[in-house]
PDB file of C-alpha atoms in Angstrom:
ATOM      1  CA  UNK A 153     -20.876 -91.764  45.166  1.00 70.00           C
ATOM      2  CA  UNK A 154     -20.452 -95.341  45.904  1.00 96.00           C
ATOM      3  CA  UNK A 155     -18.240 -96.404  48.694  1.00 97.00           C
ATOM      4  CA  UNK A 156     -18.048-100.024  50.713  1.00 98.00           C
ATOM      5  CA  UNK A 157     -16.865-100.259  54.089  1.00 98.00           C
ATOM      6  CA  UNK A 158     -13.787-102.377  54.921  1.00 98.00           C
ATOM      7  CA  UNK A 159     -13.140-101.858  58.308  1.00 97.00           C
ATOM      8  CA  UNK A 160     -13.149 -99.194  61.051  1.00 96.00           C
ATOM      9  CA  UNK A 161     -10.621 -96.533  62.731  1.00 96.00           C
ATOM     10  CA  UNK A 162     -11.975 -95.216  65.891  1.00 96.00           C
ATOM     11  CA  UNK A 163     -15.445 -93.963  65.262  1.00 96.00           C
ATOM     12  CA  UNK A 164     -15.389 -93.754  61.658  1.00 96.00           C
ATOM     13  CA  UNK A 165     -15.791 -96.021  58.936  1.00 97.00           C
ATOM     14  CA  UNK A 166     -12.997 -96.537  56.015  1.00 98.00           C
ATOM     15  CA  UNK A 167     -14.716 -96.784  53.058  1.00 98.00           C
ATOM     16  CA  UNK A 168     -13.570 -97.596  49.742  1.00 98.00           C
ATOM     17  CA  UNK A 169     -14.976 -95.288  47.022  1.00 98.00           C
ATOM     18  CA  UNK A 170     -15.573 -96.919  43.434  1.00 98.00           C
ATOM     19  CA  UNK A 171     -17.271 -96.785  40.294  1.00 98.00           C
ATOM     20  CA  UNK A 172     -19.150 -99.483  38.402  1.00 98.00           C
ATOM     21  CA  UNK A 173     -20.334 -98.717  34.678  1.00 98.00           C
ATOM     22  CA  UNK A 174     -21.125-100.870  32.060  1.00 98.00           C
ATOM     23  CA  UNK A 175     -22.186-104.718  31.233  1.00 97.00           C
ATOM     24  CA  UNK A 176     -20.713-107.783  30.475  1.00 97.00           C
ATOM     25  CA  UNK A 177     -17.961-109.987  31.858  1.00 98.00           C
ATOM     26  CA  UNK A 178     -16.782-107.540  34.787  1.00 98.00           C
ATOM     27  CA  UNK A 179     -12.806-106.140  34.553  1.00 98.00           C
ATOM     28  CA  UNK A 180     -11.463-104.642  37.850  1.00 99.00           C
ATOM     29  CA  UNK A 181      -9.311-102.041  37.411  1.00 98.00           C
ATOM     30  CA  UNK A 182      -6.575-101.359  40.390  1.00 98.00           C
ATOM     31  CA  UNK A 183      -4.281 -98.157  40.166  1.00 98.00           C
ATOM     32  CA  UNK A 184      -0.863 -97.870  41.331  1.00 97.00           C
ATOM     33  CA  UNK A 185       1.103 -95.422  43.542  1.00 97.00           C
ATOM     34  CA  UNK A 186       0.115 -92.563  43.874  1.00 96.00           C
ATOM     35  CA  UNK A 187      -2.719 -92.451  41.816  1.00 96.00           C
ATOM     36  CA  UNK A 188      -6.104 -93.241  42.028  1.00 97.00           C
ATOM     37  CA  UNK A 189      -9.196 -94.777  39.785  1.00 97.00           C
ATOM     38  CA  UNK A 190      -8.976 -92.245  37.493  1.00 96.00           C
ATOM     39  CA  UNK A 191      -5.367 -93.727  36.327  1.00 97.00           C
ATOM     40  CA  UNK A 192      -7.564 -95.759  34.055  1.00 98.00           C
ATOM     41  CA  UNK A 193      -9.046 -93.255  31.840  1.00 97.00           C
ATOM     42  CA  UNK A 194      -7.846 -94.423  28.669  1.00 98.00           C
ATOM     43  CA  UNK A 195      -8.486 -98.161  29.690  1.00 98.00           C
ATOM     44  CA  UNK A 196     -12.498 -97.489  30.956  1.00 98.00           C
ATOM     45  CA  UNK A 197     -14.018 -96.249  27.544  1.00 98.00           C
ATOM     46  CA  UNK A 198     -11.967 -98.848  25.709  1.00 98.00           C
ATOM     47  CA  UNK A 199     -13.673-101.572  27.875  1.00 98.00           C
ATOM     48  CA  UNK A 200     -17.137-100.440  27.453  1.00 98.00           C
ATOM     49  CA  UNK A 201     -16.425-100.390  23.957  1.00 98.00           C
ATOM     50  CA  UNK A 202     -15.954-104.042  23.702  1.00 98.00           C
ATOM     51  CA  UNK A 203     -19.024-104.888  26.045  1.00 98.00           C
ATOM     52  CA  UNK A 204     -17.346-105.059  29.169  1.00 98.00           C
ATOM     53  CA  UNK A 205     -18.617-104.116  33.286  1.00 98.00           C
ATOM     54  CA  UNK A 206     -15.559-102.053  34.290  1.00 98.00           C
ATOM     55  CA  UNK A 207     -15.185-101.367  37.778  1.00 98.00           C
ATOM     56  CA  UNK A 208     -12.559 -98.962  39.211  1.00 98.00           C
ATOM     57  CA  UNK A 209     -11.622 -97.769  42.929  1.00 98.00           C
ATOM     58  CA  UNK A 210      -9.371 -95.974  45.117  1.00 98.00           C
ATOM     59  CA  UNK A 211      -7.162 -97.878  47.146  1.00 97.00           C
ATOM     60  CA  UNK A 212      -7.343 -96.702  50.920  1.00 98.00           C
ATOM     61  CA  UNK A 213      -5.527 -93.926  51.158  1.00 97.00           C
ATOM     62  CA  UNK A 214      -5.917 -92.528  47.642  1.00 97.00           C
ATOM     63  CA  UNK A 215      -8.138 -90.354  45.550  1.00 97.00           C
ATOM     64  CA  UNK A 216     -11.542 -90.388  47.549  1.00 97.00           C
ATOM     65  CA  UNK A 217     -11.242 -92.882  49.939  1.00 98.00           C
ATOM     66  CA  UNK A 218     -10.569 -93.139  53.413  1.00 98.00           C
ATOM     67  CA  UNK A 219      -7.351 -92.024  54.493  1.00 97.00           C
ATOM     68  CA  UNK A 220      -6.726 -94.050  57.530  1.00 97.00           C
ATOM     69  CA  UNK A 221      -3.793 -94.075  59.782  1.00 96.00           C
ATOM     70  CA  UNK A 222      -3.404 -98.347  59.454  1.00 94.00           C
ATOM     71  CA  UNK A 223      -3.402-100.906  56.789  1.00 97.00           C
ATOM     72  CA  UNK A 224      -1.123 -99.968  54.367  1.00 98.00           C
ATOM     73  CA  UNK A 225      -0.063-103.621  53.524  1.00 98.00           C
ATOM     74  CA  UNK A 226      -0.948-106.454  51.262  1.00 98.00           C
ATOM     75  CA  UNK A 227      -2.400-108.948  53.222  1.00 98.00           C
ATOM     76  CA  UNK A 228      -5.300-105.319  53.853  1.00 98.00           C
ATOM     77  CA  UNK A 229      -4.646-104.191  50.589  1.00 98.00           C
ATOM     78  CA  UNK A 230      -5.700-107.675  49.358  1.00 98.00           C
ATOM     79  CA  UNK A 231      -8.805-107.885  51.934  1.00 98.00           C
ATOM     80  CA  UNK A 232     -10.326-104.805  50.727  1.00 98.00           C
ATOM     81  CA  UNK A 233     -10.111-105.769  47.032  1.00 98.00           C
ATOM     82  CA  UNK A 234     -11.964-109.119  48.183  1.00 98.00           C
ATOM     83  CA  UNK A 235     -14.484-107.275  50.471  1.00 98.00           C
ATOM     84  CA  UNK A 236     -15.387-105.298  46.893  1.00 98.00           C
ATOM     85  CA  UNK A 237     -15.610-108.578  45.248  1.00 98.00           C
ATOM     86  CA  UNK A 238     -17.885-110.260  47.724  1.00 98.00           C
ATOM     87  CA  UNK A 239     -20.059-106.779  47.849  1.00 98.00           C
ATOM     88  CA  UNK A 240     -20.405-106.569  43.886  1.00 98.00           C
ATOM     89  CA  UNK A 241     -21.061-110.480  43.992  1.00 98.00           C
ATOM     90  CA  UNK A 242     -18.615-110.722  40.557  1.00 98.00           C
ATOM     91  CA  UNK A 243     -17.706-113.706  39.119  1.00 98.00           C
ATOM     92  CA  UNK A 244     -15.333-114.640  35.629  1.00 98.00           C
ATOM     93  CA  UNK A 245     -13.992-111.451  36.754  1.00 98.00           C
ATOM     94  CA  UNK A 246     -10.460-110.085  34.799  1.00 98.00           C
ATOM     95  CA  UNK A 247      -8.044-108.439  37.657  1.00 99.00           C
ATOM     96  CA  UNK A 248      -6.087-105.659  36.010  1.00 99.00           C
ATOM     97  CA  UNK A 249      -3.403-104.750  38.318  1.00 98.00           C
ATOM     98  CA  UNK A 250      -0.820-101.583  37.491  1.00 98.00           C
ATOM     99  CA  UNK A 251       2.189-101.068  39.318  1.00 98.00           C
ATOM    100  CA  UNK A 252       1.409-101.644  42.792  1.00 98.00           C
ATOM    101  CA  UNK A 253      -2.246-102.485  41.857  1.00 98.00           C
ATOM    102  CA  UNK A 254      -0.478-105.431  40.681  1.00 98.00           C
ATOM    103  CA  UNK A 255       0.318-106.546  44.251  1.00 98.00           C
ATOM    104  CA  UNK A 256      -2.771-107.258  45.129  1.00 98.00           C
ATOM    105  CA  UNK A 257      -3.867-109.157  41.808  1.00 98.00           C
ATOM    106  CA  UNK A 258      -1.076-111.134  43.106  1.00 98.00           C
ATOM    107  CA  UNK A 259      -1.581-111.569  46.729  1.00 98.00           C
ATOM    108  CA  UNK A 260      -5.222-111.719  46.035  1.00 98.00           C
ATOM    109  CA  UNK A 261      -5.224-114.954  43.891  1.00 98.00           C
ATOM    110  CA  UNK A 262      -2.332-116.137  46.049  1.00 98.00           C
ATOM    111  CA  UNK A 263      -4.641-115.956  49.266  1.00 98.00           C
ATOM    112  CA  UNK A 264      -8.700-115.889  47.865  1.00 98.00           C
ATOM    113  CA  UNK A 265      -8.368-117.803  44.762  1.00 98.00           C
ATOM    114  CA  UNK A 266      -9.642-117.679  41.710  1.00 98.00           C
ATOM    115  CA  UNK A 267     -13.881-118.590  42.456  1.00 98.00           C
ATOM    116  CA  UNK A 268     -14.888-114.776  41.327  1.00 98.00           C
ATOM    117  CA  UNK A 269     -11.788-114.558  38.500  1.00 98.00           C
ATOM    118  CA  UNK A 270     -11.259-115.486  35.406  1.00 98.00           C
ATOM    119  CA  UNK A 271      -8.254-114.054  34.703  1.00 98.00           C
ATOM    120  CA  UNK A 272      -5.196-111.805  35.710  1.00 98.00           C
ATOM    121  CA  UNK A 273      -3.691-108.721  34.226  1.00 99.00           C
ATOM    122  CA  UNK A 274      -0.299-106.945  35.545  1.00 99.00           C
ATOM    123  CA  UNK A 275       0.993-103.607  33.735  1.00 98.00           C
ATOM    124  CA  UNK A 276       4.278-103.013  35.181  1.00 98.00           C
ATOM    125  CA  UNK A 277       4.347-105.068  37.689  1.00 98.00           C
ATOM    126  CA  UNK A 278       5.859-105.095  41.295  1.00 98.00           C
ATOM    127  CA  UNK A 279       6.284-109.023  41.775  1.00 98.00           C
ATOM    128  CA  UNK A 280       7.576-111.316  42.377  1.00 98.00           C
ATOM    129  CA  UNK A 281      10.343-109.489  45.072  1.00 98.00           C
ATOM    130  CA  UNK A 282      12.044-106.180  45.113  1.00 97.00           C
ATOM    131  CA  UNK A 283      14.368-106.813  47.983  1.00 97.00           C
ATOM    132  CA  UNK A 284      17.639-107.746  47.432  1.00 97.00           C
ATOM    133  CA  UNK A 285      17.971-110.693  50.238  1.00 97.00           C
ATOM    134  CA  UNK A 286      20.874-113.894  49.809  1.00 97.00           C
ATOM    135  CA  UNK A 287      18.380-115.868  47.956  1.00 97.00           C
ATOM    136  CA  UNK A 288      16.761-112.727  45.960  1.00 97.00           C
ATOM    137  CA  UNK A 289      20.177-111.307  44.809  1.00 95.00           C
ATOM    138  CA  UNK A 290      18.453-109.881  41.467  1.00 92.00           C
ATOM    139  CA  UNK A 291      16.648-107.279  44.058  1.00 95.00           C
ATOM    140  CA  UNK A 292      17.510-104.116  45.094  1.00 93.00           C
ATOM    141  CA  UNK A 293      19.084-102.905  48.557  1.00 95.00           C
ATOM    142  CA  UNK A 294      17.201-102.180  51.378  1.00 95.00           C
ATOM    143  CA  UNK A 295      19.000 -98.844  51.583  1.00 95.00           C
ATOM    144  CA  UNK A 296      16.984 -97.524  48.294  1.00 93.00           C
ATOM    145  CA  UNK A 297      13.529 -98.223  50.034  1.00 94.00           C
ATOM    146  CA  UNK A 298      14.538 -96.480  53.621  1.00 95.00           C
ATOM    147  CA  UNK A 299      16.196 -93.445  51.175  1.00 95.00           C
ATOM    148  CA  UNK A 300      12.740 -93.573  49.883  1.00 95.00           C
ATOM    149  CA  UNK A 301      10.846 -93.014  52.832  1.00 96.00           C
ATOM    150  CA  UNK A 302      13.104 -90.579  54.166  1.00 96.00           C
ATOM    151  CA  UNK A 303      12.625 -88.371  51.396  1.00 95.00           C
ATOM    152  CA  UNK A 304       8.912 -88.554  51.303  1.00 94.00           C
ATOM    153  CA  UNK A 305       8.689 -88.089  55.029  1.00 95.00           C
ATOM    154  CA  UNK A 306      10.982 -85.030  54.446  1.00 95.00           C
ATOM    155  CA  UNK A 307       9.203 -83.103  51.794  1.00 93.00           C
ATOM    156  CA  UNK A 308       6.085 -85.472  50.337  1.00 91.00           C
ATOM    157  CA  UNK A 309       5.263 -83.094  47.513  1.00 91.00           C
ATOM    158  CA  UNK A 310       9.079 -82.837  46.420  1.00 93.00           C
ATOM    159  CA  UNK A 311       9.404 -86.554  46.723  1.00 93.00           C
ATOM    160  CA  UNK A 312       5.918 -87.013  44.546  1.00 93.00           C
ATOM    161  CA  UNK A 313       7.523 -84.835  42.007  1.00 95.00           C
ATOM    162  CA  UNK A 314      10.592 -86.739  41.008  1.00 95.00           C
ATOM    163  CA  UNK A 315       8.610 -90.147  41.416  1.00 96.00           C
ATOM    164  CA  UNK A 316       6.051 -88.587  38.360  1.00 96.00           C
ATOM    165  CA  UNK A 317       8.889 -87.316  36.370  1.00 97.00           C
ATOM    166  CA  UNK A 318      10.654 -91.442  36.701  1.00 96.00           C
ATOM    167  CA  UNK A 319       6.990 -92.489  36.103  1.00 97.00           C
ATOM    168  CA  UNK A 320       6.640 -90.896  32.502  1.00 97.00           C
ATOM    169  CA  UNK A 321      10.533 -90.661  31.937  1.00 97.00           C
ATOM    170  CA  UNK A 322       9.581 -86.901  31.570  1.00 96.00           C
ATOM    171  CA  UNK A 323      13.156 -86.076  29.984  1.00 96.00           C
ATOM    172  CA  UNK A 324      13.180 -88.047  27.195  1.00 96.00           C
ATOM    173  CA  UNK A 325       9.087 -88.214  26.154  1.00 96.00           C
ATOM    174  CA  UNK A 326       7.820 -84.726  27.535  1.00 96.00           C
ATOM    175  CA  UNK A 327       6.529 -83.024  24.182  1.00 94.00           C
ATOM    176  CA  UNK A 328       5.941 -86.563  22.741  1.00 94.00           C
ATOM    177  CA  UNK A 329       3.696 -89.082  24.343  1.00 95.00           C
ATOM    178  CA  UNK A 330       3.832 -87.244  27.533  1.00 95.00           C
ATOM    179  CA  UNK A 331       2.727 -83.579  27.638  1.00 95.00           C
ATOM    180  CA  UNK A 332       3.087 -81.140  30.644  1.00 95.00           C
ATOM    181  CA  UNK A 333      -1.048 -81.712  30.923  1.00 94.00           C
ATOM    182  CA  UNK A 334      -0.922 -85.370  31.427  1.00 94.00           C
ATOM    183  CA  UNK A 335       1.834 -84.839  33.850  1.00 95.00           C
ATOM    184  CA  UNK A 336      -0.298 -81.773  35.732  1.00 96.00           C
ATOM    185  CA  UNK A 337      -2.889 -84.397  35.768  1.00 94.00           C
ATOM    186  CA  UNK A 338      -0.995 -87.665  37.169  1.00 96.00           C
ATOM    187  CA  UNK A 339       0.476 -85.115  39.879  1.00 95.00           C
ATOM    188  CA  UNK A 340      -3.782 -83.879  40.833  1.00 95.00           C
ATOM    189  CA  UNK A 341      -4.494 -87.642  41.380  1.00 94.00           C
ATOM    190  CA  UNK A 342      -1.243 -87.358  43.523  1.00 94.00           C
ATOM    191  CA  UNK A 343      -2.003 -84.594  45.934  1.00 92.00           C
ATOM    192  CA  UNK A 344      -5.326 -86.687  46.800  1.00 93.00           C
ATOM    193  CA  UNK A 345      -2.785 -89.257  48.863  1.00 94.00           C
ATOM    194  CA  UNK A 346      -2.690 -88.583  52.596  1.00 94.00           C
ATOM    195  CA  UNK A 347       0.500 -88.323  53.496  1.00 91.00           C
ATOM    196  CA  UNK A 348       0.385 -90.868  55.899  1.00 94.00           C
ATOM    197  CA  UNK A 349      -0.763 -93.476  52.667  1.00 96.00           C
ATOM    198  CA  UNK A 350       2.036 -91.422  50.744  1.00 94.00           C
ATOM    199  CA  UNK A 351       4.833 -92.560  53.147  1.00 96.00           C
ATOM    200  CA  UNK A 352       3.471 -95.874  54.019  1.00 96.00           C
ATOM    201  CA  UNK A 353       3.008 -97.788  51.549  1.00 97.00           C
ATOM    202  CA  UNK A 354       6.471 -97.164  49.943  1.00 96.00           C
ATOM    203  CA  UNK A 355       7.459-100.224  52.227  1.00 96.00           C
ATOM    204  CA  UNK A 356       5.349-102.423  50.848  1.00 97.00           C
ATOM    205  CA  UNK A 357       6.934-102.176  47.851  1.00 97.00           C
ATOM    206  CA  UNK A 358       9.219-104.808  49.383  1.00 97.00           C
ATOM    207  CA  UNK A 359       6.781-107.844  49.423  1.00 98.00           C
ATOM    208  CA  UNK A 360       7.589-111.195  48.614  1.00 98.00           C
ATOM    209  CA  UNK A 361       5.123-112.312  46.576  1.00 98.00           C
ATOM    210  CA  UNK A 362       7.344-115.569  45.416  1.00 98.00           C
ATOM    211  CA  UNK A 363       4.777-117.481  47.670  1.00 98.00           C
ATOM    212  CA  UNK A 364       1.827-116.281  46.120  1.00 98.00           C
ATOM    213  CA  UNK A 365       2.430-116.882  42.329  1.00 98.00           C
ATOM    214  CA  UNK A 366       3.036-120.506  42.135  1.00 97.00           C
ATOM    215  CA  UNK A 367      -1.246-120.480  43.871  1.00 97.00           C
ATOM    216  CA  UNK A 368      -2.417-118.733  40.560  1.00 98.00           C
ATOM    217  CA  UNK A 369      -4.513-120.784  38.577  1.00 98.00           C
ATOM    218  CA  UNK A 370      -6.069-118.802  35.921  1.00 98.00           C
ATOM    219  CA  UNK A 371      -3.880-117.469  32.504  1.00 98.00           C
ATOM    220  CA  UNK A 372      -2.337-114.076  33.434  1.00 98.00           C
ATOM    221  CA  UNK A 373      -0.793-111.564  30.727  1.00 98.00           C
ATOM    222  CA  UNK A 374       1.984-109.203  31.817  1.00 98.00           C
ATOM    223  CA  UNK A 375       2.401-105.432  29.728  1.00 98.00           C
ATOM    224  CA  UNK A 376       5.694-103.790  30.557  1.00 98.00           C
ATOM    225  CA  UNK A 377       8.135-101.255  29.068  1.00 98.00           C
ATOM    226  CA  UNK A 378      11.832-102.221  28.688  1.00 98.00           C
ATOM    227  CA  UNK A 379      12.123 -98.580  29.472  1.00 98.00           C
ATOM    228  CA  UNK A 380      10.673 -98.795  32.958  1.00 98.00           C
ATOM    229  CA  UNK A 381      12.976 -96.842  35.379  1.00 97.00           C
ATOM    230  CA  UNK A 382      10.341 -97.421  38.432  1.00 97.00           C
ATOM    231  CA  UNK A 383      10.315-101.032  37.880  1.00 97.00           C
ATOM    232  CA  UNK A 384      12.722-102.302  35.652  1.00 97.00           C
ATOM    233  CA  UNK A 385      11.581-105.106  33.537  1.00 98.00           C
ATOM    234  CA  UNK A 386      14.563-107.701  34.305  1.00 97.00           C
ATOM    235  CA  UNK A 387      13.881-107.280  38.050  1.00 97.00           C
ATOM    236  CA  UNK A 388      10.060-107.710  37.950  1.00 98.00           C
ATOM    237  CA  UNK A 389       8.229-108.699  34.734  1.00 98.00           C
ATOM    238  CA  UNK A 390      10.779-110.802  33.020  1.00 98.00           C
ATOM    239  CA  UNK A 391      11.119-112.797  35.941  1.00 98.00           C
ATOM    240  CA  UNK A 392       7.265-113.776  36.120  1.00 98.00           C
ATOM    241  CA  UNK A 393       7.539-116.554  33.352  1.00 97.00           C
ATOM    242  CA  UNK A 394       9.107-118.713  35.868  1.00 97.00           C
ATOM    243  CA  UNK A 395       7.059-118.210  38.511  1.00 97.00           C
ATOM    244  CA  UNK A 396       3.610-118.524  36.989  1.00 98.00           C
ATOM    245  CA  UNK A 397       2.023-121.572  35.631  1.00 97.00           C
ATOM    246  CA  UNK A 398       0.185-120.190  32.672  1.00 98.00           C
ATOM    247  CA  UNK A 399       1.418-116.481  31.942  1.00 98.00           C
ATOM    248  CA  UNK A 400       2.096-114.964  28.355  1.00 98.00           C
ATOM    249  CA  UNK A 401       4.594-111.366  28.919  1.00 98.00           C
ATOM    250  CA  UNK A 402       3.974-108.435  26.067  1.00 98.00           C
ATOM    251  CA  UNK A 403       7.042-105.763  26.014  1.00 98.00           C
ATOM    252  CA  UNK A 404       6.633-102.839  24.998  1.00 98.00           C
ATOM    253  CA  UNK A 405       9.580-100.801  23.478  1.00 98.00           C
ATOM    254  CA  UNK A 406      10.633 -97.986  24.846  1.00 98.00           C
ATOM    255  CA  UNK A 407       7.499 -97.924  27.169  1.00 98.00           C
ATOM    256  CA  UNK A 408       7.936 -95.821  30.515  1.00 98.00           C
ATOM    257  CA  UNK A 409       6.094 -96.815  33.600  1.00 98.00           C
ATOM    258  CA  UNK A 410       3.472 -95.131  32.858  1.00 98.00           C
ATOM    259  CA  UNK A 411       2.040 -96.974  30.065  1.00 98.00           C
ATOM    260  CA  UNK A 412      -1.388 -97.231  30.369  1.00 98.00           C
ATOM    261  CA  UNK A 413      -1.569 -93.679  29.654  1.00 97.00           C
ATOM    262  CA  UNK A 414       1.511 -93.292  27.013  1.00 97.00           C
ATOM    263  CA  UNK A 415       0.946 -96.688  25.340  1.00 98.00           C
ATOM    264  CA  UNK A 416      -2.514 -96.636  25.588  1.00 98.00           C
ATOM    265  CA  UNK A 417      -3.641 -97.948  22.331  1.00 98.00           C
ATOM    266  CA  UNK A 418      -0.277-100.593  23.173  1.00 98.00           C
ATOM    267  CA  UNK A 419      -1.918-101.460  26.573  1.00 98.00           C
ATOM    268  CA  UNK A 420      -5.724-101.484  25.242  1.00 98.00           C
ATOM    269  CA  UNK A 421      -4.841-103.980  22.436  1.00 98.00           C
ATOM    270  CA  UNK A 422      -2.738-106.279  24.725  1.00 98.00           C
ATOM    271  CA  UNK A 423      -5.393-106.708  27.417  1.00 98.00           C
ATOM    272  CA  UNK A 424      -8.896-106.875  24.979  1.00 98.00           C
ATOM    273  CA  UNK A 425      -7.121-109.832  23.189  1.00 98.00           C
ATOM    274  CA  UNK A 426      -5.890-111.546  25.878  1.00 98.00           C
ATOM    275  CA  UNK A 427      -9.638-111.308  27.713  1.00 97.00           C
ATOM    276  CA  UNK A 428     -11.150-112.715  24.340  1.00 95.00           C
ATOM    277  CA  UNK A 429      -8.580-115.016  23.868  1.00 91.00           C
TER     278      UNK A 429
END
């Protein structure tokens, strides 16, 4: 199992697991709350289809890395992604971000650069800024993101539960493009999150990023549903245009949160023509 270590709690190491498969330009994969690498199943063989080195990991906290008590931000969030960068020695990289994964495209290039990348990818995203502030009024109050972490500090596996069923808009596309197996499985990669990561990182959903996506300097391609109850489109990826130099945006209709995994073929054909493009 290959792991990297980005820092140190007490006497033990946290270590970022990932997996690295393939050859060819290199395409980083980065998962979103509350999953882990294995968000990207439908992306991976799609990739190595088309000659690609695909890389996935676990963000800190998740799947089968560390779960350490500390650095559930973007700023460390951002580090680790760079430490993986530096230790795979990658370069004309493609950053795929989803959902929070998308955060740390973002604050990456905003803070690193763009020597190791090529391009930018961000499937549903979080930018540019949640929080509803006098000069962000298209955000949302501070009140939902303190409800959130309430509830999740209350009872973390009933909190998990209604986040999955918002992720896939169970209701409406359970027995259609979502089926009670792909939700069994999204809520597995779920229960790997520590409950400390689980809690955590739902304030970092509140980032401003507005300072680090006029620093991106390489062509980025945003993939969202208008259906996205997690992250509505107006309040995150329709707002990007602005705020990036060089950025095309792909909607898809009636697309969920989750689209990687119900829009697959959607998602797949978005981001393989936009990295050959």
């Amino acid at each position: 199992m290959p792991t990297i270590t980005v820092g140190r709690e007490n006497t033990a190491d946290i270590e970022i697991h990932y997996e690295d498969h393939g050859a060819g330009q290199p395409v980083v994969l980065i998962h979103g709350y509350p999953l882990s690498g294995r968000a990207w199943d439908k992306q991976v063989p799609a990739l190595l289809e088309a000659g690609h080195r695909v890389i996935t990991y676990d963000r800190r906290g998740f799947g089968q890395s560390s779960q350490p008590a500390t650095g559930y931000d973007y700023d460390t969030f951002a580090a680790d992604l760079a430490t993986l960068l530096d230790h795979l020695d990658l370069h004309d990289a493609v950053l795929v971000g989803h959902s929070m994964g998308t955060g740390e495209v973002t604050r990456y290039l905003g803070r690193y650069g763009s020597a190791r990348v090529a391009r930018g990818v961000l499937v549903a995203p979080i930018p540019p800024f949640l929080l509803q502030t006098p000069d962000n009024p298209e955000g949302v109050p501070r009140g939902l993101f303190d409800g959130f972490v309430q509830a999740a500090t209350a009872d973390a596996p009933a909190w998990m539960k209604g986040f999955l069923d918002n992720f896939y808009n169970f209701d409406t596309l359970r027995g259609t493009l979502v089926s009670d197996q792909a939700w069994q499985a999204s809520w597995n990669l779920a229960v790997t999150a520590s409950a400390t990561a689980a809690v955590a990182c739902i304030p970092t959903w509140a980032t401003d990023f507005r300072d680090d996506l006029p620093e991106i300097d390489v062509p980025m391609l945003v993939i969202q549903g208008d259906a996205d109850r997690v992250l509505p489109l107006d309040k995150t990826g329709r707002r990007l245009p602005a705020l990036i130099k060089d950025v095309q945006l792909t909607v898809i209709d009636g697309g969920p949160h989750a689209i990687p995994w119900t829009h697959a073929a959607q998602v797949n054909t978005a981001l393989l023509g936009f990295i050959r493009s």
